[in-house]
C-alpha atoms as a PDB file:
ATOM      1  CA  UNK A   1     112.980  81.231  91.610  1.00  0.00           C
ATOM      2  CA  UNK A   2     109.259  81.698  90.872  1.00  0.00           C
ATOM      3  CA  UNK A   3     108.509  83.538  87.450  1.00  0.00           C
ATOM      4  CA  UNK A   4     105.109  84.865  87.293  1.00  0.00           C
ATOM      5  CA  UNK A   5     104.478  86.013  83.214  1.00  0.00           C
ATOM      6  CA  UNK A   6     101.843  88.032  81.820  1.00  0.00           C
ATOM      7  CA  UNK A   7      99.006  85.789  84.466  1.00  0.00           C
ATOM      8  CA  UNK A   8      95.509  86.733  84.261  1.00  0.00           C
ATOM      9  CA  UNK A   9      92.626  85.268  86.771  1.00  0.00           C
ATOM     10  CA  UNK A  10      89.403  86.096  85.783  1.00  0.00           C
ATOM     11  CA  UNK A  11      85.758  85.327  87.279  1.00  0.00           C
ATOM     12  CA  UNK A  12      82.106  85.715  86.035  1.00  0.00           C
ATOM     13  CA  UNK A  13      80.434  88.382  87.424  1.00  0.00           C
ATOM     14  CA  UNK A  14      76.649  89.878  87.134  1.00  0.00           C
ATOM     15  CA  UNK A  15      78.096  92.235  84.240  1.00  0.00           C
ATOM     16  CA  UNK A  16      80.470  89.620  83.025  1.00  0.00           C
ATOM     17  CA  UNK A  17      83.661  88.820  83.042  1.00  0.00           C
ATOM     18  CA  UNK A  18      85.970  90.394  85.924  1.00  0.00           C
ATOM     19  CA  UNK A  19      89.263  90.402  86.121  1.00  0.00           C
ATOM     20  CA  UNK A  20      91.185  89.682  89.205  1.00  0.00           C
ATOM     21  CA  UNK A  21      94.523  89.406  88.319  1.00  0.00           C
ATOM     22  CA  UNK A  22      95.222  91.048  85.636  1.00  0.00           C
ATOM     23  CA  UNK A  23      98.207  90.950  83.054  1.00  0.00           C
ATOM     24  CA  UNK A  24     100.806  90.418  86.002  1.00  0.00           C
ATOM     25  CA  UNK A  25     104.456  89.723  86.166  1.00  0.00           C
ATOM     26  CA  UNK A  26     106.638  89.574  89.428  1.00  0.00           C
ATOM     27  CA  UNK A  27     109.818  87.509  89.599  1.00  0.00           C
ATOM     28  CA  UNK A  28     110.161  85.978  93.517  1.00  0.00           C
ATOM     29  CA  UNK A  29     113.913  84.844  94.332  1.00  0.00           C
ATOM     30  CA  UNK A  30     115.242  82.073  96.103  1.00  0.00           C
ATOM     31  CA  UNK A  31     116.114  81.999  99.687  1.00  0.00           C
ATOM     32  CA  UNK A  32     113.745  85.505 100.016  1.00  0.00           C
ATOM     33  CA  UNK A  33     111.374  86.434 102.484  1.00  0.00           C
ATOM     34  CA  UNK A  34     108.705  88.442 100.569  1.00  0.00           C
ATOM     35  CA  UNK A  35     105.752  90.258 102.102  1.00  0.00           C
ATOM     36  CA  UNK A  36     103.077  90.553  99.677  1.00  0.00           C
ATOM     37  CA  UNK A  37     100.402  94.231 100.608  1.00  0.00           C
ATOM     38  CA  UNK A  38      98.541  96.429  99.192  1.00  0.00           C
ATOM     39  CA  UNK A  39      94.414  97.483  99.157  1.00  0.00           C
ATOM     40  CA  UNK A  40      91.697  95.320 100.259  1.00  0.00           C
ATOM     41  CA  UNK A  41      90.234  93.260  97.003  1.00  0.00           C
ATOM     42  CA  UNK A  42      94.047  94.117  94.981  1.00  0.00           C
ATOM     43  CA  UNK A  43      94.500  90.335  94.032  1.00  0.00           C
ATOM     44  CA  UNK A  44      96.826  89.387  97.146  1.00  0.00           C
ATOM     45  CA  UNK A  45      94.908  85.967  98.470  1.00  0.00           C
ATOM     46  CA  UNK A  46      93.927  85.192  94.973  1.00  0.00           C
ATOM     47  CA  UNK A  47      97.966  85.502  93.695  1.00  0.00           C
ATOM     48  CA  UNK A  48      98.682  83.239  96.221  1.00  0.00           C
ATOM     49  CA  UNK A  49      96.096  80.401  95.617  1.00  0.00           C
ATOM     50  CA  UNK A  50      97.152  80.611  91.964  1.00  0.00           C
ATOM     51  CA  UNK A  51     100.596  80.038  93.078  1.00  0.00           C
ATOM     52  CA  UNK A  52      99.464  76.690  94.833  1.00  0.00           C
ATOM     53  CA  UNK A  53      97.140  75.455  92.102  1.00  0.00           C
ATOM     54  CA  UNK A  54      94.168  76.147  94.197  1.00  0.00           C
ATOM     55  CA  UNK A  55      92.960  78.557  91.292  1.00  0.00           C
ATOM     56  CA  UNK A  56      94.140  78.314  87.725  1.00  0.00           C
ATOM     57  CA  UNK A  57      95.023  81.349  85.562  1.00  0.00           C
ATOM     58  CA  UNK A  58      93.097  82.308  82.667  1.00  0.00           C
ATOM     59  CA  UNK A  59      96.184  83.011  80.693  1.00  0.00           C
ATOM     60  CA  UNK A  60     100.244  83.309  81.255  1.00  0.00           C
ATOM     61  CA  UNK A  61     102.726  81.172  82.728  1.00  0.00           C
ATOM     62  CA  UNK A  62     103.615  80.346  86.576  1.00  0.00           C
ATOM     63  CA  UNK A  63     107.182  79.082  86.422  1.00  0.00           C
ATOM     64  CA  UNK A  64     109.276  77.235  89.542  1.00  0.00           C
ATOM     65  CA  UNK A  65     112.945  77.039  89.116  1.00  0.00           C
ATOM     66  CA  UNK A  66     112.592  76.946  85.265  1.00  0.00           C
ATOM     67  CA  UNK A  67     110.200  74.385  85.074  1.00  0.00           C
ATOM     68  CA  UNK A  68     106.562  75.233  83.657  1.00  0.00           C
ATOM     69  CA  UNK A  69     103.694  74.450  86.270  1.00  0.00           C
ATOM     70  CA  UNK A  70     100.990  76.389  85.412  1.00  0.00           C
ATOM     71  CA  UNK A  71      98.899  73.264  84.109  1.00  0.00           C
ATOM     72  CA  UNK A  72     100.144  71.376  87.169  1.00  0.00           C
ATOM     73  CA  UNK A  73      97.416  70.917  90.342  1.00  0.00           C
ATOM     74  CA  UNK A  74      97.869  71.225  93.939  1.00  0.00           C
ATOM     75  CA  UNK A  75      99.422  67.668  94.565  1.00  0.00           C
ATOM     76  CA  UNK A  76     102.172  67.620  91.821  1.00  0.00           C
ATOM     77  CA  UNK A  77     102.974  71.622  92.810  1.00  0.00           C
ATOM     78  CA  UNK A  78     103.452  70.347  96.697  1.00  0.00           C
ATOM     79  CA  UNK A  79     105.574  67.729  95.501  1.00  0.00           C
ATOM     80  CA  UNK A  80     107.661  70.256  93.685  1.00  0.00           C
ATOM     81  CA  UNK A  81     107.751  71.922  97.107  1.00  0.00           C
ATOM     82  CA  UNK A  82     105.370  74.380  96.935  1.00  0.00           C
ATOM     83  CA  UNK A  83     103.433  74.925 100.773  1.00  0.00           C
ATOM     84  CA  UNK A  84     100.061  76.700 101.355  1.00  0.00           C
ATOM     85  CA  UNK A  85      99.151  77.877 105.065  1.00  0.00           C
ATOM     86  CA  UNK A  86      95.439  78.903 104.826  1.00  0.00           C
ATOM     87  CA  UNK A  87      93.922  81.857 106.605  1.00  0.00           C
ATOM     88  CA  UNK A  88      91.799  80.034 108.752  1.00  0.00           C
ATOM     89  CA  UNK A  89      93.640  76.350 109.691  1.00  0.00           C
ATOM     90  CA  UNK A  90      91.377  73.605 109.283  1.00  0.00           C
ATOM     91  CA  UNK A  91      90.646  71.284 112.412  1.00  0.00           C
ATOM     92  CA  UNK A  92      90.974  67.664 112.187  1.00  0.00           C
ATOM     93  CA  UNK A  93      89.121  65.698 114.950  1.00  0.00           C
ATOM     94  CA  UNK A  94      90.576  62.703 115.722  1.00  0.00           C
ATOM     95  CA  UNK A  95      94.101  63.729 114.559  1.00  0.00           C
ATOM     96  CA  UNK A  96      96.922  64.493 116.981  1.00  0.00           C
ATOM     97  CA  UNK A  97      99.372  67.178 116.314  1.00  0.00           C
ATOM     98  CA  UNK A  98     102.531  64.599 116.630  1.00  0.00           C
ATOM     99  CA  UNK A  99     100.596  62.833 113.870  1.00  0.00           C
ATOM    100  CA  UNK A 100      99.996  65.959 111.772  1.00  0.00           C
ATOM    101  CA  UNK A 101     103.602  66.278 111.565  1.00  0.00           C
ATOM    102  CA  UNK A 102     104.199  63.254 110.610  1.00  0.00           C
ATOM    103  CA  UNK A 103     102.100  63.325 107.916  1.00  0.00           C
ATOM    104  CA  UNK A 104     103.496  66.864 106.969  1.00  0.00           C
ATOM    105  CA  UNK A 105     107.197  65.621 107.043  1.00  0.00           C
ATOM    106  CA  UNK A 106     106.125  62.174 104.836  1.00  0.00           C
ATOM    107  CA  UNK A 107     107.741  60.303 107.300  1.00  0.00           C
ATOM    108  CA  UNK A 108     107.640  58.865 110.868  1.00  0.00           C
ATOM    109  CA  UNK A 109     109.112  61.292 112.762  1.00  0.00           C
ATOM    110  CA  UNK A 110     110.182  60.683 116.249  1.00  0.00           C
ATOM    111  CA  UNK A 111     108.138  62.461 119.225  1.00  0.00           C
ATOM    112  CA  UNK A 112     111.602  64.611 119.997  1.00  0.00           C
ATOM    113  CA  UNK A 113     111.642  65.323 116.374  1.00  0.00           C
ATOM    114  CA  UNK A 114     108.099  66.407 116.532  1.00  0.00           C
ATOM    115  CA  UNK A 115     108.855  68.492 119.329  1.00  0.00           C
ATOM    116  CA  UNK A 116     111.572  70.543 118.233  1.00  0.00           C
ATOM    117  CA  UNK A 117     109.466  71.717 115.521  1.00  0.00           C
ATOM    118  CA  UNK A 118     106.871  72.718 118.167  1.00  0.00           C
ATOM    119  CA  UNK A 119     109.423  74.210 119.745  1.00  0.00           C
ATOM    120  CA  UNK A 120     110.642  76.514 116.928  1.00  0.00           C
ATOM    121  CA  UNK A 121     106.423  77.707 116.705  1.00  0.00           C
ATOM    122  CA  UNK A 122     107.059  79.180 120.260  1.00  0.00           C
ATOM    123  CA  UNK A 123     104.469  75.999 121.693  1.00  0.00           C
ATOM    124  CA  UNK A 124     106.041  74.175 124.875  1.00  0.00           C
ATOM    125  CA  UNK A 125     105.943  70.339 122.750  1.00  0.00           C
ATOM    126  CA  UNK A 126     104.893  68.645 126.411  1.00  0.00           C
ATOM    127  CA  UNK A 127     101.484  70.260 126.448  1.00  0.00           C
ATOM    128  CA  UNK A 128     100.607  70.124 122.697  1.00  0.00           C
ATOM    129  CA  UNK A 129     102.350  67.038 121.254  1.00  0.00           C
ATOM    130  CA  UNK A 130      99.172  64.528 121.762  1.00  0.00           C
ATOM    131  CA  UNK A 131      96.515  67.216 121.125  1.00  0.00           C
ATOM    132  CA  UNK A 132      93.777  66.891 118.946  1.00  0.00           C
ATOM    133  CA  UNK A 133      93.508  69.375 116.040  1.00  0.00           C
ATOM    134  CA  UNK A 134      90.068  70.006 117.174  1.00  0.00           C
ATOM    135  CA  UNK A 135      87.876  73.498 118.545  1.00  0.00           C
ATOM    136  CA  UNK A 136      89.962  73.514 122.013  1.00  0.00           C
ATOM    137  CA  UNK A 137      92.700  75.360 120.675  1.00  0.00           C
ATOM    138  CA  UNK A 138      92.255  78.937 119.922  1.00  0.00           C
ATOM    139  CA  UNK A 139      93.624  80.619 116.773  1.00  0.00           C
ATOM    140  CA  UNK A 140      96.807  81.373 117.692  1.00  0.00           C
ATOM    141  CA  UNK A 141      97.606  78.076 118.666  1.00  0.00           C
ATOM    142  CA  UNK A 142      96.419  76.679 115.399  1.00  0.00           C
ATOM    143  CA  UNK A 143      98.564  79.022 113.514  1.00  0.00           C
ATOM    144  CA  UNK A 144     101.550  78.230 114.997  1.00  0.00           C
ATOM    145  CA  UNK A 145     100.684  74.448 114.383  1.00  0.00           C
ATOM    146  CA  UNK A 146     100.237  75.062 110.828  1.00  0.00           C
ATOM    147  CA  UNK A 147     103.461  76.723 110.502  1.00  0.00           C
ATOM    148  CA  UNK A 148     104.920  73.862 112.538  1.00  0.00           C
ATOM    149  CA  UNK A 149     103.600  71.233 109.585  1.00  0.00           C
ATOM    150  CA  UNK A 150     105.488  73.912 106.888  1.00  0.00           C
ATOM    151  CA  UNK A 151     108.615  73.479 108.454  1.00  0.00           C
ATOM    152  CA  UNK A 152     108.289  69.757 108.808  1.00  0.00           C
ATOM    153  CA  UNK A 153     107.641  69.403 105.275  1.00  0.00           C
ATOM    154  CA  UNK A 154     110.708  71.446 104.586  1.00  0.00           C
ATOM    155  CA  UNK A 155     109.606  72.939 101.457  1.00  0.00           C
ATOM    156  CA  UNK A 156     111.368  75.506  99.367  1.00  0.00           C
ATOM    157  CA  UNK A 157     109.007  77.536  98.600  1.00  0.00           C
ATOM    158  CA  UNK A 158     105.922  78.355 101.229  1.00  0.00           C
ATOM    159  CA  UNK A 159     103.209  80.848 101.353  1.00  0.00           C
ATOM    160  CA  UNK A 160     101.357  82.238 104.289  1.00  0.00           C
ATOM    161  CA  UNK A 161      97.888  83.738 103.597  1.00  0.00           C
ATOM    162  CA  UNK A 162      97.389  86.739 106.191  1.00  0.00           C
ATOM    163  CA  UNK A 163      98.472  84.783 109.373  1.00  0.00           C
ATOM    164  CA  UNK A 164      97.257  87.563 111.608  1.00  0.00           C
ATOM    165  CA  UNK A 165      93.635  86.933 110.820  1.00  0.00           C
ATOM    166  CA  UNK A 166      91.452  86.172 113.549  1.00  0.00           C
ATOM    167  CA  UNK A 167      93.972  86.184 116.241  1.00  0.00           C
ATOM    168  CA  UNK A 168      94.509  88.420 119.360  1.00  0.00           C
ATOM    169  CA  UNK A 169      96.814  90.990 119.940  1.00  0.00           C
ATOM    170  CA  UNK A 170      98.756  88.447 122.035  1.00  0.00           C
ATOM    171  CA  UNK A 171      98.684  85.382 119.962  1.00  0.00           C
ATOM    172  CA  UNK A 172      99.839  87.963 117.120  1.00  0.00           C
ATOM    173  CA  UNK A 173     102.935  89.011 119.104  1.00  0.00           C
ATOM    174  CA  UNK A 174     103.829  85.589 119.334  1.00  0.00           C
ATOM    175  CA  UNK A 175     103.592  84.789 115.821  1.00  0.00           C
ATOM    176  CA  UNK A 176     105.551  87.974 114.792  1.00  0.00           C
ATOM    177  CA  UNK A 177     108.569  86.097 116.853  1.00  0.00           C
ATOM    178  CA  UNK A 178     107.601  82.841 115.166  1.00  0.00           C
ATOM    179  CA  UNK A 179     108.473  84.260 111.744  1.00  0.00           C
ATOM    180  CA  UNK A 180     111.513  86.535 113.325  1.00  0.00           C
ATOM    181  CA  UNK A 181     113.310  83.291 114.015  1.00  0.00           C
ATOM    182  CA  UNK A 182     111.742  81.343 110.475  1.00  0.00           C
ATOM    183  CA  UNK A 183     113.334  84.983 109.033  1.00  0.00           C
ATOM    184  CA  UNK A 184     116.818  84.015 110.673  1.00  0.00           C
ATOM    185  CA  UNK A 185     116.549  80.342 109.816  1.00  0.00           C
ATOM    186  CA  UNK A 186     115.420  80.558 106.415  1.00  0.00           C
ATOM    187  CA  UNK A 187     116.030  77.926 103.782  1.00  0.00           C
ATOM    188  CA  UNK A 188     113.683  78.318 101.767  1.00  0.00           C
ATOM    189  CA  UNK A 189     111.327  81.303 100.182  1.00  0.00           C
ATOM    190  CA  UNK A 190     109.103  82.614 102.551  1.00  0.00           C
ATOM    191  CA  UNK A 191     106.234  84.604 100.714  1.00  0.00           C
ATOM    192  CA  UNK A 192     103.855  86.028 103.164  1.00  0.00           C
ATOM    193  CA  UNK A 193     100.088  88.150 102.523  1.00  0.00           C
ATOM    194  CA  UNK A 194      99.984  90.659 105.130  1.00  0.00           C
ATOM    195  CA  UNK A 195      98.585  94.163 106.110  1.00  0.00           C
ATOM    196  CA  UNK A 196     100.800  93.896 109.436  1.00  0.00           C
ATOM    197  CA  UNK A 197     103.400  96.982 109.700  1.00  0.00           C
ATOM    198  CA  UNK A 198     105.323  94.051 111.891  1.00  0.00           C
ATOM    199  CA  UNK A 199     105.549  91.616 109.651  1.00  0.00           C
ATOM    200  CA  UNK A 200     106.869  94.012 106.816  1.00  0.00           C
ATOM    201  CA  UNK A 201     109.179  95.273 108.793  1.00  0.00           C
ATOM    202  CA  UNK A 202     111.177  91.814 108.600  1.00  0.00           C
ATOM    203  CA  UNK A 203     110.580  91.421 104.960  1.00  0.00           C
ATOM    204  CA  UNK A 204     114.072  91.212 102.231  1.00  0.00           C
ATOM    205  CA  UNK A 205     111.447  92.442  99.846  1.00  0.00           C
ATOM    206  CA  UNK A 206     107.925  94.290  99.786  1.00  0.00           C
ATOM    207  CA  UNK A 207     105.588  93.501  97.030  1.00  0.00           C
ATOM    208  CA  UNK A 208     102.454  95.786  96.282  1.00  0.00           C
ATOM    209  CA  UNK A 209      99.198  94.679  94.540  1.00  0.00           C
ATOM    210  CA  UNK A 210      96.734  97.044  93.848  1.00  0.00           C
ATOM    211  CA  UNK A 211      93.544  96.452  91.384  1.00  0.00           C
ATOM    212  CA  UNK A 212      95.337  92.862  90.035  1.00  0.00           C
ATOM    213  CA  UNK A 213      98.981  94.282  88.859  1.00  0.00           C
ATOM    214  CA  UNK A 214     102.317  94.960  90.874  1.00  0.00           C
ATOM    215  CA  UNK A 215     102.144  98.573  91.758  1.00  0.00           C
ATOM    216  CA  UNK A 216     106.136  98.219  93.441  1.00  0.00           C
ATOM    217  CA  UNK A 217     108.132  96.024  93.995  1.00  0.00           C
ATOM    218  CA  UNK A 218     111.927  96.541  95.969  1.00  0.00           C
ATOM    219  CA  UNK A 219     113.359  96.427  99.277  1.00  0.00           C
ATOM    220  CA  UNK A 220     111.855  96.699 102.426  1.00  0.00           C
ATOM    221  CA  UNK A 221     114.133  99.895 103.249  1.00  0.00           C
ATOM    222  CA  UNK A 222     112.526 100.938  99.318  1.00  0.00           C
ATOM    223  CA  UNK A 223     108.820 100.223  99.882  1.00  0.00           C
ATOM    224  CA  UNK A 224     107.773 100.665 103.135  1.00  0.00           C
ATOM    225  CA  UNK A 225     108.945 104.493 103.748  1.00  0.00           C
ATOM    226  CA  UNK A 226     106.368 105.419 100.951  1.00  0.00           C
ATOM    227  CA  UNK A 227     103.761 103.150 102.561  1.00  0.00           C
ATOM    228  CA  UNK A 228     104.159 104.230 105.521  1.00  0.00           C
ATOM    229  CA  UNK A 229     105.059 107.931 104.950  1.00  0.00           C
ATOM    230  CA  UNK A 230     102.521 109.498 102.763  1.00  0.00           C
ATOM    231  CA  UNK A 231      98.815 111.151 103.121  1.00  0.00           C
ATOM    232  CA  UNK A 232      96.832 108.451 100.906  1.00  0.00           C
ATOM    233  CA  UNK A 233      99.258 105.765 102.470  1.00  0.00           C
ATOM    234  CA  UNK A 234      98.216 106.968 106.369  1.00  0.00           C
ATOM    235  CA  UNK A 235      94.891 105.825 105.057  1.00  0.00           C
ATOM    236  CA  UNK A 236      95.725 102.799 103.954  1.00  0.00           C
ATOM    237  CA  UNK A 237      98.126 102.190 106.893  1.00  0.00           C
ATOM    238  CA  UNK A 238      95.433 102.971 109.394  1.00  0.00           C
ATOM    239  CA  UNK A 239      92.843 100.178 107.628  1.00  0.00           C
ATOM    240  CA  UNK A 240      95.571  97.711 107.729  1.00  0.00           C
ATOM    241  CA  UNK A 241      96.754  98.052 111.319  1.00  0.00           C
ATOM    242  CA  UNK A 242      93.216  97.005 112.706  1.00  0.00           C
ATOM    243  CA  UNK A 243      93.458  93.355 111.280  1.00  0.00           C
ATOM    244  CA  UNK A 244      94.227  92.210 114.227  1.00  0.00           C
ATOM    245  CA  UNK A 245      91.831  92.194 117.522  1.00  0.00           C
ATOM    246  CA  UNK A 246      92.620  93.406 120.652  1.00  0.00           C
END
């Protein structure tokens, strides 16, 4: 279980100090799949890179399975097994995918092993295996290699920031069935920032941010009705659904 108590995040600004985050507290299960929404600037991208260590909170505690890491960086939080898939996956010229995933998994995986977690991303393991992770593959593709490393690593908890950004409609398909079948599979907590109706349709649980604090928190089958249902929420639905080109 992740414990998130009383955390504040807060950045300089031209008239001071601004808060980000601000005086938050959400509990995250084990063995969830959590969908994380809400209004553009809430604090969703920002909650999530505190979670890895990528940004450190100006007050409060971040707490994994009853141990304290909030004064712990990025490298003793992965060991922990805490996993970080970035909007935009960075390219590594000169670096195969089978060796990606080896690196990922911290071991010397066979090329069938390295396959069959290609496989699971939807990517036929033939064509991609002994690709660079260069500019030749599109977004998409990228995506689903990055998700590929997360499962190698086999980490208990992992968070995807907004995996539908700057992909096409197609590639975005795809990755909804990616994440269907991770859904079905699950081991570990899945924690996901996303705008996508699609993806919160397979959420356990719904989490909304909105100007730094959890505005609600429940079930999908709780949340999303009064996201999706209401006059200020069509708004909000309508700015969400066009994350993703066509």
């Amino acid at each position: 279980m992740l414990e998130i108590k009383d955390v504040c995040y807060k950045v300089e600004g031209n008239n001071g100090e601004k808060s980000i985050i601000d005086h938050m507290n959400l509990s995250i299960g084990d063995g969830k799949f959590v969908v994380i929404t809400g209004p553009n600037g809430g604090g969703k991208s920002t909650l999530a890179k505190l979670i890895m260590g990528i940004y450190e909170a100006s007050q409060g505690q971040l707490i994994l399975d009853g141990e304290d890491i909030t004064a712990k960086n990025i490298t003793e939080r992965a060991k922990l097994g805490i996993s970080f898939a970035f909007q935009q996956p960075v390219h590594f010229k000169g670096v195969k995918v089978v060796d990606l995933l080896r690196l990922a998994a911290g071991t010397k995986l066979s090329v069938g092993e390295a396959c069959t977690y290609l496989s699971k991303v939807g990517l036929c393991a033939k064509e991609y295996i002994d690709r660079e992770i260069n500019s030749s593959l599109s977004g998409g593709e990228l995506k689903r290699i990055e998700i590929a490393t997360v499962l190698a690593r086999g980490t208990k908890f992992a968070i995807f920031d907004e995996p539908e950004a700057g992909i096409d409609l197609w590639s975005f398909q795809n990755l909804i069935k990616v994440f269907e079948n991770i859904r079905e599979t699950i081991n570990g907590t899945i924690l996901i920032i996303s705008h996508q109706e699609r993806i919160l349709n397979i959420a356990d649980e719904i989490v909304v941010i909105e100007n730094g604090r959890v505005k609600q928190h429940g079930s999908k089958d709780e949340v999303l009705p009064g996201l999706l249902g209401t006059p200020s929420a069509a708004n909000f639905a309508c700015s969400i659904l066009t994350g993703v080109k066509k």
